[in-house]
Short mmCIF file of C-alpha atoms in Angstrom, two decimals:
data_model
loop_
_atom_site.label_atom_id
_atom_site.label_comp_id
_atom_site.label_asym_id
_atom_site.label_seq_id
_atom_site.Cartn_x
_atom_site.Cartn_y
_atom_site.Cartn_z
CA UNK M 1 -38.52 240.26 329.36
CA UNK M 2 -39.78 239.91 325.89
CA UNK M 3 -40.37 236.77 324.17
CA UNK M 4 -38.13 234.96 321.85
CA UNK M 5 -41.03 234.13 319.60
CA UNK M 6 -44.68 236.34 319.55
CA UNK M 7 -47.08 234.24 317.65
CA UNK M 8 -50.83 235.87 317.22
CA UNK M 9 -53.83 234.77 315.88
CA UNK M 10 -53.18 235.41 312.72
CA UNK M 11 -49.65 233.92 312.26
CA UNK M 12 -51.22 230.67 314.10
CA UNK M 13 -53.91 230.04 311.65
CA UNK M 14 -51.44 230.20 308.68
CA UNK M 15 -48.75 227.60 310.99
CA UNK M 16 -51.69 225.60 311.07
CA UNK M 17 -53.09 225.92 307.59
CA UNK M 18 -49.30 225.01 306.18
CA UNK M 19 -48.70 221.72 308.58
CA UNK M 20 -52.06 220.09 306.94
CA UNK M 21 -50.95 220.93 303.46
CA UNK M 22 -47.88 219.00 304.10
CA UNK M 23 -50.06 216.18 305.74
CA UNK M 24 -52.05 215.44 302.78
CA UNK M 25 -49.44 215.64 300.23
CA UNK M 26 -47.46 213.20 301.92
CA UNK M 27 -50.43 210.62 302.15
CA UNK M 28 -51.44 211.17 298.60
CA UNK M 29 -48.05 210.13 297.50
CA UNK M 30 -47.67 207.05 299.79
CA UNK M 31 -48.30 203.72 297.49
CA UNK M 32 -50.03 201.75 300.20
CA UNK M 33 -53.15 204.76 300.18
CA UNK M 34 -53.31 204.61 295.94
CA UNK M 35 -55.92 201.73 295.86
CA UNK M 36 -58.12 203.34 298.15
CA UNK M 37 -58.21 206.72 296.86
CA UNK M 38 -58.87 205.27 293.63
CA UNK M 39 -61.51 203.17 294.84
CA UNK M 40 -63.55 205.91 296.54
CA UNK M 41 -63.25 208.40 293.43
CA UNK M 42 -64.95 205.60 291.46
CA UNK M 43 -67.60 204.77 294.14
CA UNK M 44 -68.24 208.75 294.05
CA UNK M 45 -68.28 208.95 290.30
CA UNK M 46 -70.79 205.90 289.72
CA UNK M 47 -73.28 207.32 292.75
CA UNK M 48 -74.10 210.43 290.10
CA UNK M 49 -76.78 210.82 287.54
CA UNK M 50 -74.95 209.95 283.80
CA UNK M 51 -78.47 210.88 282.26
CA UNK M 52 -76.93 213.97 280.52
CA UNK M 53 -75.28 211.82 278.35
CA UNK M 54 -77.94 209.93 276.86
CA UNK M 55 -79.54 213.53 276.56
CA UNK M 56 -76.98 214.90 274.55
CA UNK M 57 -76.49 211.74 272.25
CA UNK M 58 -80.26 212.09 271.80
CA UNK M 59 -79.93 215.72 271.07
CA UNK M 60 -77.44 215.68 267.98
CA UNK M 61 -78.66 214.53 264.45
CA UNK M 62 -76.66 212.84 262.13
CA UNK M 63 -75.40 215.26 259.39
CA UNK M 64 -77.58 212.75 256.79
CA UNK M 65 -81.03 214.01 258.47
CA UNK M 66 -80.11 217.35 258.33
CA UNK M 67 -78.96 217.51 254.47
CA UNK M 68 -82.46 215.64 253.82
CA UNK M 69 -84.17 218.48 255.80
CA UNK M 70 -82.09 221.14 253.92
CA UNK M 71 -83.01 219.82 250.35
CA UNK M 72 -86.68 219.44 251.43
CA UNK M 73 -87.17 222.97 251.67
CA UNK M 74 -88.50 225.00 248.49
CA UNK M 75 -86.28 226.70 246.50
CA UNK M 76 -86.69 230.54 246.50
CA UNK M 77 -84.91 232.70 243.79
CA UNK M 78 -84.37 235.35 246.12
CA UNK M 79 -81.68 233.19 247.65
CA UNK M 80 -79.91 232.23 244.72
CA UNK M 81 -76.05 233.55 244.56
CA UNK M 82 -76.89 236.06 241.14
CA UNK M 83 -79.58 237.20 239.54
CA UNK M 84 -80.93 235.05 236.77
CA UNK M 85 -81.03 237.10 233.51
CA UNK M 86 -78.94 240.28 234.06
CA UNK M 87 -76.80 242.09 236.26
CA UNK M 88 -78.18 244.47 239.01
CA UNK M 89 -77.80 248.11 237.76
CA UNK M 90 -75.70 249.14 241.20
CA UNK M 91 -72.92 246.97 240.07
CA UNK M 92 -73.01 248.29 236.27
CA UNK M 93 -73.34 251.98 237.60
CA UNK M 94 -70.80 251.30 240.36
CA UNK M 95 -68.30 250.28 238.04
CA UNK M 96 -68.50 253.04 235.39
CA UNK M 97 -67.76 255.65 238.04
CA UNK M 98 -64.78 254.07 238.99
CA UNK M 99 -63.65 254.06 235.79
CA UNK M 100 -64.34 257.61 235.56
CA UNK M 101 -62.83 258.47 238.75
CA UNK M 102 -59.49 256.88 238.41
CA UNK M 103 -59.32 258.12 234.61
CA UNK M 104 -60.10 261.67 236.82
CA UNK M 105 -56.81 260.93 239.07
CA UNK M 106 -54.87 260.02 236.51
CA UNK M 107 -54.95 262.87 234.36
CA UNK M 108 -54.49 265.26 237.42
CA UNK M 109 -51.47 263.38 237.87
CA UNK M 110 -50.30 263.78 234.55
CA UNK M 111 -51.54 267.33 234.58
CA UNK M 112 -49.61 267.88 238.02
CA UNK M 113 -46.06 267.13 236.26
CA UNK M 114 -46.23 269.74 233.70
CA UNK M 115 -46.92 272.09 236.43
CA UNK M 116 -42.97 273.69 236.01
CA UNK M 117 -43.02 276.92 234.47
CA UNK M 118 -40.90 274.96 232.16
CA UNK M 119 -43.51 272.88 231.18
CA UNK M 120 -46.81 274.43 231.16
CA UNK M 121 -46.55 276.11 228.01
CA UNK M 122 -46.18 272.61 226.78
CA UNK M 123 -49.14 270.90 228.33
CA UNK M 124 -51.30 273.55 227.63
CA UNK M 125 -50.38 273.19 223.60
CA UNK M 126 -50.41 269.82 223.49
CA UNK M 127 -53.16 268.92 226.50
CA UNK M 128 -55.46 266.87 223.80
CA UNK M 129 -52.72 264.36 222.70
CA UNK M 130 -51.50 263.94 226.55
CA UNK M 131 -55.09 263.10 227.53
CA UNK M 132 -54.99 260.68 224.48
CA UNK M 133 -52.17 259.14 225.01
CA UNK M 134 -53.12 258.41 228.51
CA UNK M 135 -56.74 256.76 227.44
CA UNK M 136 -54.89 254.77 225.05
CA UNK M 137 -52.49 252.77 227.78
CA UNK M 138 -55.64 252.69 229.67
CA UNK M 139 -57.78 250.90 227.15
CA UNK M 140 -54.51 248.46 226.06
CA UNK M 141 -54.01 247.29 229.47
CA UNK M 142 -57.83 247.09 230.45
CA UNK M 143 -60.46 246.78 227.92
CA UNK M 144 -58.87 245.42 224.85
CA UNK M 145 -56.63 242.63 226.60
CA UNK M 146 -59.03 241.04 229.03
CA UNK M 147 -62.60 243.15 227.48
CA UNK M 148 -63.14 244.65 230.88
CA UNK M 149 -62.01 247.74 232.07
CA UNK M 150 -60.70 248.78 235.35
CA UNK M 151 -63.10 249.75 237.16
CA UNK M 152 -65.20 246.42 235.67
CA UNK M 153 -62.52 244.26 236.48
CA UNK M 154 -63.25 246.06 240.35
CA UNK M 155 -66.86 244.99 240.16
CA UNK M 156 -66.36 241.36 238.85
CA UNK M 157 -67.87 242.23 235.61
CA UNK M 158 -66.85 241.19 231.77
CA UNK M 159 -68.10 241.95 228.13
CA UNK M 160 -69.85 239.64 226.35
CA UNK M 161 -70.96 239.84 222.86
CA UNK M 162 -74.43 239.49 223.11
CA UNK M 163 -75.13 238.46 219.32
CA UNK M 164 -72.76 235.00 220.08
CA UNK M 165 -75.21 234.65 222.99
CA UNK M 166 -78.77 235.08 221.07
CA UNK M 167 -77.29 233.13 218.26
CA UNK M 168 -76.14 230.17 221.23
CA UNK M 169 -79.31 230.54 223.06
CA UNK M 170 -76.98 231.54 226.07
CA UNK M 171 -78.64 235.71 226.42
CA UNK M 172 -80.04 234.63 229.65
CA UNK M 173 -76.49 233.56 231.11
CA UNK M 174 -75.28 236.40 233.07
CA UNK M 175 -71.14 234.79 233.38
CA UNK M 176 -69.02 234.61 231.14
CA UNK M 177 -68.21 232.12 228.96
CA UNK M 178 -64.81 232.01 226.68
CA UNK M 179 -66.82 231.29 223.79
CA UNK M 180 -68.46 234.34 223.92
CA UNK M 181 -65.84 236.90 224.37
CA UNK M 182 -65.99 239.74 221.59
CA UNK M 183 -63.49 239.50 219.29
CA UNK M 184 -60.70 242.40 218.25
CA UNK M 185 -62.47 243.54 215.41
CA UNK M 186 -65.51 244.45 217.98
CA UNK M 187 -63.44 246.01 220.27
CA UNK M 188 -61.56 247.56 218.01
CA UNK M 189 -64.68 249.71 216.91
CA UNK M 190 -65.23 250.02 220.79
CA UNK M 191 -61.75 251.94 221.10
CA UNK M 192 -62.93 254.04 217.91
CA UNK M 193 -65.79 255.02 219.94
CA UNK M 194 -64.72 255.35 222.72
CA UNK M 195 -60.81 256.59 223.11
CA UNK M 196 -60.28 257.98 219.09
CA UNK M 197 -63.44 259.94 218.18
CA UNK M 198 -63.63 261.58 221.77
CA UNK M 199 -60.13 263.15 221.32
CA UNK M 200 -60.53 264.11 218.02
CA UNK M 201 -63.99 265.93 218.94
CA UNK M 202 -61.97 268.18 222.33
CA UNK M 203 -59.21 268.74 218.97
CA UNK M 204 -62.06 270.54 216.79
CA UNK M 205 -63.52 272.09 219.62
CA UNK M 206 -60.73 273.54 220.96
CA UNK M 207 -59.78 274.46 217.57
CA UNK M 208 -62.81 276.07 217.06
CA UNK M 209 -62.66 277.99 219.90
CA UNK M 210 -59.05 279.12 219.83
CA UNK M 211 -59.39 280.37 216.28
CA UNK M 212 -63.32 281.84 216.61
CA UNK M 213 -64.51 279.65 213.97
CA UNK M 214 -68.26 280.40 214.55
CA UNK M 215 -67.48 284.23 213.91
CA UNK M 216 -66.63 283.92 210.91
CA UNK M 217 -68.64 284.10 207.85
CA UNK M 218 -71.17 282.18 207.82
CA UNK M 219 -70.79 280.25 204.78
CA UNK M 220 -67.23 278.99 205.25
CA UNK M 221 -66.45 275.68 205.46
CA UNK M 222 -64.84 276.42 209.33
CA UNK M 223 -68.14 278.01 210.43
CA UNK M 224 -70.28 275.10 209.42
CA UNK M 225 -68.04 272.73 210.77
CA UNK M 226 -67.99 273.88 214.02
CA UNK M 227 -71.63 273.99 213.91
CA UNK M 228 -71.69 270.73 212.87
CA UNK M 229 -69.63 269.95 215.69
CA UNK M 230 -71.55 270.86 218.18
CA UNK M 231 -74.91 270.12 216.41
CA UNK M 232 -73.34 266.29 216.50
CA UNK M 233 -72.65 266.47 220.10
CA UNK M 234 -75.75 268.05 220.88
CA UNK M 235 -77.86 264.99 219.19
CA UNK M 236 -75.23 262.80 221.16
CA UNK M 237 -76.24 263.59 224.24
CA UNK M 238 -79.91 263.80 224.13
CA UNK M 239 -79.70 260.02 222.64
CA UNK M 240 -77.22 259.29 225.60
CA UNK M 241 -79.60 260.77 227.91
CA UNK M 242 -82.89 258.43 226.61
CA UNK M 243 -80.34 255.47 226.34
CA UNK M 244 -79.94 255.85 230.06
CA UNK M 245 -83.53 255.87 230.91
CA UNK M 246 -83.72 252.65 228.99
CA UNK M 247 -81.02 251.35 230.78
CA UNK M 248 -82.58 252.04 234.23
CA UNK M 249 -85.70 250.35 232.76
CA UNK M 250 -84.16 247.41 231.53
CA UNK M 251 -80.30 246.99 233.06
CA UNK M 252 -78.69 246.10 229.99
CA UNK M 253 -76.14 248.01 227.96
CA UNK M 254 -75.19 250.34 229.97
CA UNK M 255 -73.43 252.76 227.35
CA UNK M 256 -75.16 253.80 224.21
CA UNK M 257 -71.38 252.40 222.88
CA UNK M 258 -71.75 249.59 224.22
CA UNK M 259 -75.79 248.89 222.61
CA UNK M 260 -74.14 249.91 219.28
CA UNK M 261 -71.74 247.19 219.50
CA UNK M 262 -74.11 244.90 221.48
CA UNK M 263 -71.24 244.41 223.92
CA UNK M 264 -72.82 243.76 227.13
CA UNK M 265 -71.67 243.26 231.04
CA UNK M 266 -71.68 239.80 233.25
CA UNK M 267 -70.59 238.68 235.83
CA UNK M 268 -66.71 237.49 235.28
CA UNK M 269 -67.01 234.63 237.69
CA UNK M 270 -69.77 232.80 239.99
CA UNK M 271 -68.66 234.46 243.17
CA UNK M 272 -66.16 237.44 244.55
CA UNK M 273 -64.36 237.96 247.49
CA UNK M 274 -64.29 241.78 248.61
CA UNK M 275 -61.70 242.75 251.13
CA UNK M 276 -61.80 245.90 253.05
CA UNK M 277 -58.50 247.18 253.83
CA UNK M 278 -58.49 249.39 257.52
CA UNK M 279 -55.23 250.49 257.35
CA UNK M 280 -56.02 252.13 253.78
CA UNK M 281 -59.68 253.55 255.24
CA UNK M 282 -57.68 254.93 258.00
CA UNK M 283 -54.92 256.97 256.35
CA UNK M 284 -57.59 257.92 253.90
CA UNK M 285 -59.09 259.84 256.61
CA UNK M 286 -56.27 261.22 258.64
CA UNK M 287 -55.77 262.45 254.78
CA UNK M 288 -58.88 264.20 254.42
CA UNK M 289 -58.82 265.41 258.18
CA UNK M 290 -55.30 267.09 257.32
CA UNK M 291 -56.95 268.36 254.12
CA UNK M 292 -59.86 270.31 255.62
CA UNK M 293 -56.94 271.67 258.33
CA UNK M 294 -54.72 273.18 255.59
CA UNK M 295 -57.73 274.12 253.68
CA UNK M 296 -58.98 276.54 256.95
CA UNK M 297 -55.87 278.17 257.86
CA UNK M 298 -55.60 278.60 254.19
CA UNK M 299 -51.45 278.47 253.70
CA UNK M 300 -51.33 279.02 250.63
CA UNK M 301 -51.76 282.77 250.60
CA UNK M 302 -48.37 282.55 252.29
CA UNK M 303 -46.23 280.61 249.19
CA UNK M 304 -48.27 283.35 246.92
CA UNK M 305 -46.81 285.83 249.09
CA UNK M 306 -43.02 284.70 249.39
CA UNK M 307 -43.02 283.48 245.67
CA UNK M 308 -44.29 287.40 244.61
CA UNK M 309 -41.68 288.53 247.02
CA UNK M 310 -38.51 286.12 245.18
CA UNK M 311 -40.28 287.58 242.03
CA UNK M 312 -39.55 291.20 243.27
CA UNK M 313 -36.42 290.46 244.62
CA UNK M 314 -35.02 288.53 241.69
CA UNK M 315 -36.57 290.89 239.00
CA UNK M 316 -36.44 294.70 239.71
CA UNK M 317 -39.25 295.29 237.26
CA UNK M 318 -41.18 292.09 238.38
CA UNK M 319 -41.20 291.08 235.13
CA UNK M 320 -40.15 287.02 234.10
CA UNK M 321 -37.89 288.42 231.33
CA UNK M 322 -40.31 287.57 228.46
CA UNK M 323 -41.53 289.62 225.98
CA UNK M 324 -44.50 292.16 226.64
CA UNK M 325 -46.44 291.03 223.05
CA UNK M 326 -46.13 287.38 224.30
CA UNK M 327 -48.40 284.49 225.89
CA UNK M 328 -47.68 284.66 229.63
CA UNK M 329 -48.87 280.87 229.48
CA UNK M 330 -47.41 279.37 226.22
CA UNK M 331 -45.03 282.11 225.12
CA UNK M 332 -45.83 282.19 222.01
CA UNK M 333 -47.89 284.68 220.11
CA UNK M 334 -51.42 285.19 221.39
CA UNK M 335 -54.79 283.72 219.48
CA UNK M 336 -57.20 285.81 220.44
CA UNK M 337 -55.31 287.53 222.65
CA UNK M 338 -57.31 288.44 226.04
CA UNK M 339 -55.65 290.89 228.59
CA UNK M 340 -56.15 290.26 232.33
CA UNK M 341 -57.10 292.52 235.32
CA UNK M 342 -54.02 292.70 236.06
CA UNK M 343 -52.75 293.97 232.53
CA UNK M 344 -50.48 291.09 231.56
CA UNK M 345 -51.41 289.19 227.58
CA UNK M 346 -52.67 285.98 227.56
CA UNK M 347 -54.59 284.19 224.92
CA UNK M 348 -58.10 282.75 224.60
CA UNK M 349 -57.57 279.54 225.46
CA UNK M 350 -54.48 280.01 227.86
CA UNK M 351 -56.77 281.88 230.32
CA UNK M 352 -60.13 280.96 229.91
CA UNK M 353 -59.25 277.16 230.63
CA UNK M 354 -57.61 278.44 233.53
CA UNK M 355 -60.71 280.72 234.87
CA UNK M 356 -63.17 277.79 233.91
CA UNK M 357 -61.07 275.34 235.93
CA UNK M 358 -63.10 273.91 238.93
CA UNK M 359 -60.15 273.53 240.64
CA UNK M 360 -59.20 277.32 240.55
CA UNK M 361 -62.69 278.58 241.66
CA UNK M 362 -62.53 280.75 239.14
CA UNK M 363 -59.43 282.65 239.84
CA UNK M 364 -55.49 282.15 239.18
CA UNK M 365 -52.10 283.67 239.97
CA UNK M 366 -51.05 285.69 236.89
CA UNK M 367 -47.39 284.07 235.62
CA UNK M 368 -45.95 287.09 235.29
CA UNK M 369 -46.68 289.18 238.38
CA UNK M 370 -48.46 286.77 240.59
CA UNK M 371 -51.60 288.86 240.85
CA UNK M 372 -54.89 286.95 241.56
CA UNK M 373 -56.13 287.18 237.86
CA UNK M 374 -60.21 286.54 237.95
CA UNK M 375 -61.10 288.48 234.87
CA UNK M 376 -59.94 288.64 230.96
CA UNK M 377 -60.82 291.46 228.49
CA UNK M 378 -60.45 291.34 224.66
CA UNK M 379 -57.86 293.36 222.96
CA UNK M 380 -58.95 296.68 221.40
#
């Protein structure tokens, strides 16, 4: 017969492993056994070595010895939180091609929205005074209400007129100070500079070039002002060019603007937090990884395809509707008109700033019949 209850090793060791667990909690909470047990955990606590408390006591200074030791130690200015008398060249640098970068974005932006065949004709005739317009919004809200601009106000820096400061004795502070901002008058002349005379040298050039100026004879008065023209810009840059050298020499005035006006950068206050946002980092490259992906398989040589096919099968000529003696970009009639490869009129200026675009490489979809267009030939 089998019995009632089979009990092995195992199953005994764990009975008796559970019986002396109840056994000592039941003693630990009787109140006669308190005293006892606390007497013995004090006889056990006072038996050990307590030296490693006088060791640690010993091993902590008081926060006055340490300051002492601190301001005993030589100064260095290597250590000190900015530079004494100017502003390191990285920052100045740093913050002019940001400034030229986001001016970059923003007027591809702009430039994206008059992308509509509805609209191109009207940013390519008026591309000057959209780019103008755009420089001027940028300069209210940046430079001329707080004399920084964007990408300044990025790198913690300021201008300062420096003729306040040599007059003040205050050219070797590198922060601001409020009496020392320029005044409106000063950057007034900087907007001149920098915003007005710009646009209206692209406006002669463009004119220039639209209308052949230089081919002309050479003593009219269009002829030498286009030479003129570029003669000025030509001087302009070769004095921008030794103005930078100077600047890498010397770190001040960074623009030869800027030295004219004796407008120059600090620091816009003593320190500057910089934040680096993942998240941003992060979808910037899972944007430039998608990017390079479309860019390899190439798609769009597919759109050109279907939109040349809704051409065809919208327009049993192919043609848009428009004239044959007529811009294909402006639709109006052509300055210096230039035929394409493909046949179709354009003029000068309509498709050379479309061939010379870097963003192009040098080659376009014709408006008319969607034919890669990569070369223009004068009118006979």
């Amino acid at each position: 017969m089998r019995p009632l209850l089979h009990l092995t090793g195992e199953s005994l060791l764990r009975c008796s492993f559970f019986f002396l667990v109840v056994v000592v909690a039941a003693v630990c909470a009787s109140p006669s056994l308190a005293v006892p047990c606390a007497a013995v955990r004090e006889a056990v606590c006072t038996s050990l070595p307590m030296s490693w408390v006088a060791d640690s006591a010993g091993a902590q200074f008081p926060l006055a010895t340490v300051m002492k030791q601190q301001g005993a130690l030589p100064a260095s200015p290597l250590f000190t939180t900015l530079p004494e008398k100017r502003v390191l060249r990285v920052f100045q640098l740093g913050a002019l091609q940001t400034q030229a970068e986001l001016v970059d974005y923003l007027r591809s932006s702009l430039f994206e929205i008059f992308d509509l065949d509805a609209l191109q004709s009207y940013r390519y005739a008026h591309q000057e005074e959209l780019v103008f317009v755009l420089d001027v919004i940028l300069y209210w809200g940046s430079t001329w209400r707080w004399a920084q601009s964007v990408g300044d106000r990025m790198g913690n820096l300021v201008l300062r007129d420096e003729r306040k400061a040599r007059a003040s004795g205050q050219s070797s502070v590198v922060r601001i100070v409020p009496a020392l901002a320029p005044t409106r008058g000063r950057l007034l002349l900087h907007a001149i500079l920098t915003v007005c005379l710009p646009y209206l040298v692209r406006k002669l050039q463009r004119k220039a070039l639209e209308e052949d100026w230089e081919r002309g004879s050479a003593g009219s008065l269009k002829a030498k002002m286009a030479k003129a023209v570029r003669l000025a810009c030509t001087v302009w840059a070769a004095f921008s060019l030794l103005h930078t050298l100077h600047f890498l020499a010397t770190a001040q005035y960074r623009t030869l603007v800027e030295r004219l006006l004796s407008l120059r950068l600090v620091y816009g206050s003593q320190s500057m937090q910089r934040v680096t946002n993942m998240m941003y980092l992060n979808q910037h490259v899972m944007w430039q990884t998608c990017s390079s992906l479309l860019a390899v398989l190439n798609i769009g040589r597919y759109f050109s395809r279907l939109s040349r096919s809704l051409r065809a099968f919208t327009s049993p000529t192919g043609g848009s509707g428009l004239s044959d003696n007529v811009c294909c970009a402006c639709h109006g009639h052509p300055t210096i008109g230039q035929r394409s490869n493909c046949g179709h009129l354009y003029c000068y200026y309509c498709i050379k700033s479309r061939l010379l675009d870097p963003r192009l490489a040098g080659s376009f979809r014709c408006l008319r019949c969607g034919t890669a267009v990569h070369a223009a030939m004068p009118l006979q």
